[in-house]
Coordinates of C-alpha atoms and ligand atoms in Angstrom, one line a residue:
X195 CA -20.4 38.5 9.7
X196 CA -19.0 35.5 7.5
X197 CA -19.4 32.6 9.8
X198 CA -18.5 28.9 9.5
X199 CA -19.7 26.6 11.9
X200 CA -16.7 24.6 11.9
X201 CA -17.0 21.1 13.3
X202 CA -13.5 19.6 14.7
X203 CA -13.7 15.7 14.2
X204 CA -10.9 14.4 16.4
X205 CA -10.8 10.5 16.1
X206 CA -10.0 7.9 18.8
X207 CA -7.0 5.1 17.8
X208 CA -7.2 3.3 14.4
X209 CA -5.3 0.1 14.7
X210 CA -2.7 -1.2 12.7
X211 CA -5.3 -4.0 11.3
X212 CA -8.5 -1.7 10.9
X213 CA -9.0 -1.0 7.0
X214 CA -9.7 2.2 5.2
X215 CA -13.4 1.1 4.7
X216 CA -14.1 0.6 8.5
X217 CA -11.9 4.3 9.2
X218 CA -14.1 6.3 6.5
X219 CA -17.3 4.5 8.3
X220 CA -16.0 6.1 11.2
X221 CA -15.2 9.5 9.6
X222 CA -19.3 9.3 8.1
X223 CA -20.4 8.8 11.5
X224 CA -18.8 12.2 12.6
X225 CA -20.2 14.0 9.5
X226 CA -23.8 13.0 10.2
X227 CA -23.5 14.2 14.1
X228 CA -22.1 17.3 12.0
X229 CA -24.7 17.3 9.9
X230 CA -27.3 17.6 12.8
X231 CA -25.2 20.1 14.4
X232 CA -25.5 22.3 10.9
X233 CA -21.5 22.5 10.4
X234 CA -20.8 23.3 7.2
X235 CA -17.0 22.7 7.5
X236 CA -16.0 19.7 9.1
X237 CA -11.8 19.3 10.1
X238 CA -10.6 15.8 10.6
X239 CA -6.7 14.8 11.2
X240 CA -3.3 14.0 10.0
X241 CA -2.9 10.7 8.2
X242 CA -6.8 10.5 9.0
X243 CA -7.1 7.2 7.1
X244 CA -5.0 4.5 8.8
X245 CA -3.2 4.0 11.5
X246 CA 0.0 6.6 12.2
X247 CA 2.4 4.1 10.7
X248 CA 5.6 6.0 11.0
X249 CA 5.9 4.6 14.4
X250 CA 6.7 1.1 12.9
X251 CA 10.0 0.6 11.1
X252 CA 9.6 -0.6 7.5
X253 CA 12.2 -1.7 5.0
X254 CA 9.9 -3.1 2.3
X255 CA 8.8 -0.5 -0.2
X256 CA 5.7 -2.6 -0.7
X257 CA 5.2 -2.6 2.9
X258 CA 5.7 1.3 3.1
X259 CA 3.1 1.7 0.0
X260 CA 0.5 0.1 1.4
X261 CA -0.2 3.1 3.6
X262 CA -0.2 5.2 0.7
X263 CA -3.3 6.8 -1.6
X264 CA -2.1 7.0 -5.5
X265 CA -5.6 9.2 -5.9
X266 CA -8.0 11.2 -4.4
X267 CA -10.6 10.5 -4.1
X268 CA -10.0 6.6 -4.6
X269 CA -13.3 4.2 -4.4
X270 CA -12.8 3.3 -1.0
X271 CA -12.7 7.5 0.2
X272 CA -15.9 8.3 -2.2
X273 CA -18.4 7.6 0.1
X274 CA -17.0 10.0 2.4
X275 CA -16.8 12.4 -0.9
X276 CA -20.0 11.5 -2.2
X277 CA -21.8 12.2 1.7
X278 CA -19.6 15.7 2.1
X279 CA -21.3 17.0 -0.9
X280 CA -24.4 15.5 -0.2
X281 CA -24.6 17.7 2.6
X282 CA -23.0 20.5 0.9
X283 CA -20.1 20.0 3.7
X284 CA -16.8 21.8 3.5
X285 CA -14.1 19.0 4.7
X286 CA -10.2 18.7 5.0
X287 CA -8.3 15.7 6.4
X288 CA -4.8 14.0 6.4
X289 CA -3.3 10.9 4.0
X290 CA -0.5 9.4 2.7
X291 CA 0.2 10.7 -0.5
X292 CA 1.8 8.7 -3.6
X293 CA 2.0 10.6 -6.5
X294 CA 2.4 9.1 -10.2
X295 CA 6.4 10.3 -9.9
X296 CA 6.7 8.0 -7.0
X297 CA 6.7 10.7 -4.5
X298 CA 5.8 10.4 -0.8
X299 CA 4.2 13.1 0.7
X300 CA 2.2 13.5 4.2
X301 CA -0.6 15.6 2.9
X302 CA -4.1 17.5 3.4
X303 CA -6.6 18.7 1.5
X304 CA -9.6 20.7 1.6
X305 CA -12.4 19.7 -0.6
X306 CA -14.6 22.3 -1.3
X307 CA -18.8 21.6 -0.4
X308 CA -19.4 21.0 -4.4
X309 CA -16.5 18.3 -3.7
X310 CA -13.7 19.5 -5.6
X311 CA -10.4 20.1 -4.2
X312 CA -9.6 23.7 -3.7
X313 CA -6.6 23.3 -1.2
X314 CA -3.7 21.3 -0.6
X315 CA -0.6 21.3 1.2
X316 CA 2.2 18.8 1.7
X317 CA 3.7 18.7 5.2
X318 CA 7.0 20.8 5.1
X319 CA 8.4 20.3 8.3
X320 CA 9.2 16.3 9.0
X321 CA 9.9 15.6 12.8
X322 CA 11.7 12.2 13.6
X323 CA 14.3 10.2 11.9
X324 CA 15.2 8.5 8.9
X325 CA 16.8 5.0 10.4
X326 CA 16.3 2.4 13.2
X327 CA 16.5 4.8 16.4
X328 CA 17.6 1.6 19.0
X329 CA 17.7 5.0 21.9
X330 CA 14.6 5.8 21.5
X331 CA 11.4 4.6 23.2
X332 CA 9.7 4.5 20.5
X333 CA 9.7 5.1 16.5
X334 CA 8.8 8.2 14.7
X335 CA 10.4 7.4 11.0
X336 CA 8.5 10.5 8.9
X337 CA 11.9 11.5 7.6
X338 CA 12.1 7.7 6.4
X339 CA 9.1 7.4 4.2
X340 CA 8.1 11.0 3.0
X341 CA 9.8 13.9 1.5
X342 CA 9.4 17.1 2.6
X343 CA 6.4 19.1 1.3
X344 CA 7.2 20.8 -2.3
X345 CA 4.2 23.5 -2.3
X346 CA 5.2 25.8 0.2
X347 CA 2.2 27.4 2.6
X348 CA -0.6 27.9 0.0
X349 CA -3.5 29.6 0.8
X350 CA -7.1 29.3 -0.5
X351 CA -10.3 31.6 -0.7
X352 CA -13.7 29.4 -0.2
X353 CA -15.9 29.6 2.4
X354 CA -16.5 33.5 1.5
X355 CA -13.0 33.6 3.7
X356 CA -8.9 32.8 3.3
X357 CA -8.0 29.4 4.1
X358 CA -5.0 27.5 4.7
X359 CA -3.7 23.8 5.7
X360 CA -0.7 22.6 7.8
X361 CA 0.5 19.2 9.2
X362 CA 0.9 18.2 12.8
X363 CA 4.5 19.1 13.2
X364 CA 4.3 22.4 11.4
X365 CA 2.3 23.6 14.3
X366 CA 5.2 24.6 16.2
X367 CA 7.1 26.8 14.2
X368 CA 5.8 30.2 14.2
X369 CA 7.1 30.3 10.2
X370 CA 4.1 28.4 9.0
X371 CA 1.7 30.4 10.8
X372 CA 3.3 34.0 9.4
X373 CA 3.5 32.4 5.9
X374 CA 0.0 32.2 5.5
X375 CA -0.6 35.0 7.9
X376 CA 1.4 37.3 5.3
X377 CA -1.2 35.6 2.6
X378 CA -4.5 37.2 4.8
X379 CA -5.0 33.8 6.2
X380 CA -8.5 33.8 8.3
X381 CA -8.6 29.8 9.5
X382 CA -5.7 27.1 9.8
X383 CA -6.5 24.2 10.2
X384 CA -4.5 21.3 10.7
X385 CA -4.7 17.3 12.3
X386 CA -1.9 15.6 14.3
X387 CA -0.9 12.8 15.7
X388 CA 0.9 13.3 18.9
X389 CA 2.7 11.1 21.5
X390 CA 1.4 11.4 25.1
X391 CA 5.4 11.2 25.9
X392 CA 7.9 11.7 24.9
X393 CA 10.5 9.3 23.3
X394 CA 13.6 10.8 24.1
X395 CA 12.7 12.3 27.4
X396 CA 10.8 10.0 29.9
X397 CA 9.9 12.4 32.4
X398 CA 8.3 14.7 29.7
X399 CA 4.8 13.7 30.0
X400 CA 1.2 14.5 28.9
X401 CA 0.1 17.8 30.7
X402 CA 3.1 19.1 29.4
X403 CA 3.0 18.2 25.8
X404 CA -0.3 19.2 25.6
X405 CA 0.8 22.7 27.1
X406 CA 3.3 23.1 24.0
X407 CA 0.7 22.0 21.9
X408 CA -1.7 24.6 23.0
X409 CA 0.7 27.6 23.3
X410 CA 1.9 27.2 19.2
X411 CA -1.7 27.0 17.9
X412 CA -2.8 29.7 20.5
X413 CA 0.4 31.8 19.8
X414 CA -0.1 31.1 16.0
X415 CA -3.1 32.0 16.5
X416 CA -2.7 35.4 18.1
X417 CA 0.1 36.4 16.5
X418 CA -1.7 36.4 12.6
X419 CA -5.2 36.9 13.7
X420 CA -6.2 34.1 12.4
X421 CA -8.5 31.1 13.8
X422 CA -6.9 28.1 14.1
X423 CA -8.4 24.5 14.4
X424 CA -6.4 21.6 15.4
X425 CA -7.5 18.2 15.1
X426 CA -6.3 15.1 17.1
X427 CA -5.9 11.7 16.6
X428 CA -6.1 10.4 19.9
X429 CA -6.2 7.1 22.2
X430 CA -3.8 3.6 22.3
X431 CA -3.0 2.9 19.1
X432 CA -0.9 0.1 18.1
X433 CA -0.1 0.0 22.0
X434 CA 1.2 3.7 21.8
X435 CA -0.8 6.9 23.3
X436 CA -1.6 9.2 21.2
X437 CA -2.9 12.7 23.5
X438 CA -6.1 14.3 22.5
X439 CA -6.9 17.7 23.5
X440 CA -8.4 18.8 19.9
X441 CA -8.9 22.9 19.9
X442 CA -10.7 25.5 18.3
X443 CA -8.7 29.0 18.7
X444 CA -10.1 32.1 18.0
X445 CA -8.2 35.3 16.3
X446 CA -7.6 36.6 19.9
X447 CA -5.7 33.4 20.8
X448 CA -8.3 32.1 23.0
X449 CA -9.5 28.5 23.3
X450 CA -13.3 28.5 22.5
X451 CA -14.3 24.4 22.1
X452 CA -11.9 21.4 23.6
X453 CA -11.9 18.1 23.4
X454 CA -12.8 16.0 26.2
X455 CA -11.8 12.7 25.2
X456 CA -9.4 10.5 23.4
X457 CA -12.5 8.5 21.1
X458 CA -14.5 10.1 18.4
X459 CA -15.4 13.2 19.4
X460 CA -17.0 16.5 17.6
X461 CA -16.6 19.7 18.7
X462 CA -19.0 22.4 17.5
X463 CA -18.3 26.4 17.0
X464 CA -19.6 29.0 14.7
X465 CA -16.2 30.9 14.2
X466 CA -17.1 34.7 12.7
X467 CA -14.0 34.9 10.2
X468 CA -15.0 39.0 10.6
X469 CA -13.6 38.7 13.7
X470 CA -9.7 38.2 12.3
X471 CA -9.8 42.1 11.1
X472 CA -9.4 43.9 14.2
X473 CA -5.7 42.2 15.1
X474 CA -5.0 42.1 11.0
X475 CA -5.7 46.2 11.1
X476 CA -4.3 47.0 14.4
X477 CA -1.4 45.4 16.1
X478 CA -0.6 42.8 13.4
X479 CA -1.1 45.1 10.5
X480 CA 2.6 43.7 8.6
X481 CA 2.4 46.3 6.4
X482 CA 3.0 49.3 9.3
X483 CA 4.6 47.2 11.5
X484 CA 6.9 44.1 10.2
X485 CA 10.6 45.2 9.6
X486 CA 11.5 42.7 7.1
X487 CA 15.3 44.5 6.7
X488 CA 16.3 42.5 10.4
X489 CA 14.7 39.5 9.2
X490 CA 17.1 37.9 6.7
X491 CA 18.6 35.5 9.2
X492 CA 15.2 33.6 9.4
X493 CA 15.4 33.2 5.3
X494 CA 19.0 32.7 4.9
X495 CA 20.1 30.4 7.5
X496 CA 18.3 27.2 9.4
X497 CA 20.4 26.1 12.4
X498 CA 22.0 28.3 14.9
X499 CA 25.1 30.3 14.3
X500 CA 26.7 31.0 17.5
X501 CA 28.7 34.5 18.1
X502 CA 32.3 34.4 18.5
X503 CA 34.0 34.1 21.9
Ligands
CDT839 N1 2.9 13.7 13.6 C1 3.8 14.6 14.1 O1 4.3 15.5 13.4 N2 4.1 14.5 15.4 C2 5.0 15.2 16.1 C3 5.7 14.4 17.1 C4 7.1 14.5 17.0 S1 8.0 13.5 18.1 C5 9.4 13.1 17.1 C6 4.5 16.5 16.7 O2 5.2 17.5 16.6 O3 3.5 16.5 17.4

């Protein structure tokens, strides 16, 4: 058995106005109800650190900076750093990412329990717009203020397992999953921040959303043998609901914890990575079973080509 007892820390609403220091006071709080629970992993979410401000349209680039790191850790993070390793706590969470190029990136990492950074990933597929959407309810301007992610779907051995790290969004396209799944991948895990409706379709509401949500992490899941843990931020924020619904799926596609809330909430499970060999050796075993020649399409082409006639 190589078990982690991974701790999924979905977090309630951080407002607009609420600083980083009161959000990693937050994110402490979790890790100490981890702590007691013995995790020695603990997930948090997308853009864990403020507020999910692609919903407000920016044209200022000081404006848009603002909700940017420039490093990691910076000395308002470190106490969450400095307590992870104190604990000897595996962690990965969500921020805004500018780099010394003056690149914007949505990005995760995992930080190992010795606190160094052994994985991270810059969200590759961007949902939303680029520009003042006047149809839509509500904005969702990722395509404005970051680039797509440049480092592909890396994976990561720690944790005596395979590891890898996607974004929100990259839940729902069974690419991500079976890039890492092609790497041995034995956990995802990944934060989001997700509209209870949704802004182009009124009618479209939460029991819904939260279905799609489950069936591509469940179906990601499955499909690589891999457990997958996904991490909400939930609640009002900024007047806007955000759905909760935080899950822990096991290599059999099955949902083993849930969230019951949209606050602070941990979910506890001891996730046996062991168990990610039977589906990896049997009916997802690539190597007996993929037929990468009928594949090219997905490689060589992103929108849909319709057949003549
Ligand atoms: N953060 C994020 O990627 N949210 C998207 C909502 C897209 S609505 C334009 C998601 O896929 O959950």
């Amino acid at each position: 058995m190589r078990e982690v007892r991974v701790g999924a820390a979905q977090m309630g609403p951080i407002q607009k106005g609420d600083s980083r220091k009161i959000v990693v006071a937050r994110m402490i709080n979790l890790m100490e109800q981890a702590k007691v629970a013995d995790v020695n992993f603990i997930v948090y979410t997308e853009l864990a650190l403020t507020t999910f401000f692609p919903r407000h349209f920016m044209k200022d680039q000081d404006a848009v900076n603002s909700w940017f790191e420039t490093e990691m850790p910076n000395s308002t993070i470190l106490p969450l750093f400095e307590r992870a390793k104190a604990y000897g706590m595996a962690m990965s969470f969500g921020y805004a990412e500018l780099t010394s190029e003056g690149q914007h990136f949505n990005t995760s990492i995992h930080v190992d329990k010795m606190g160094e950074i052994v994985g991270k990933y810059r969200k590759v597929h961007l949902p939303g717009h680029s520009d003042f959407d006047p149809e839509r309810a509500f904005q969702h301007l990722e395509k404005r203020y970051f680039l797509p992610g440049d480092l592909g779907f890396p994976v990561y051995r720690t944790l005596d397992g395979i590891f890898g790290l996607c974004i929100c969004n990259d839940r729902r396209w069974p690419e991500t999953y079976r890039t890492m799944g092609l790497q041995g991948v034995e956990m995802i895990t990944l934060g989001y921040n997700t509209p209870s409706t949704n802004s182009q379709k009124s009618v479209e509401g939460v029991e819904k959303r939260m279905f799609h949500s489950e069936l591509v992490m469940q179906s990601g899941a499955y499909q690589n043998s891999t457990w997958v843990v996904g991490v909400a931020k939930a609640g009002k924020e900024d007047g806007h609901s955000l759905f909760g619904g935080s899950i822990i799926v096991n290599p059999d596609g099955e949902i083993v914890a849930k969230a019951k809330t949209e606050e602070d909430e941990l979910l506890v499970y001891t996730c046996d990575l062991d168990d990610t060999k039977f589906g990896k050796k049997t009916i997802f075993d690539f190597s007996r079973h993929r037929r990468i020649e009928h594949y090219k399409l997905i490689t060589s082409q992103a929108g849909v080509v319709l057949p003549e006639g």
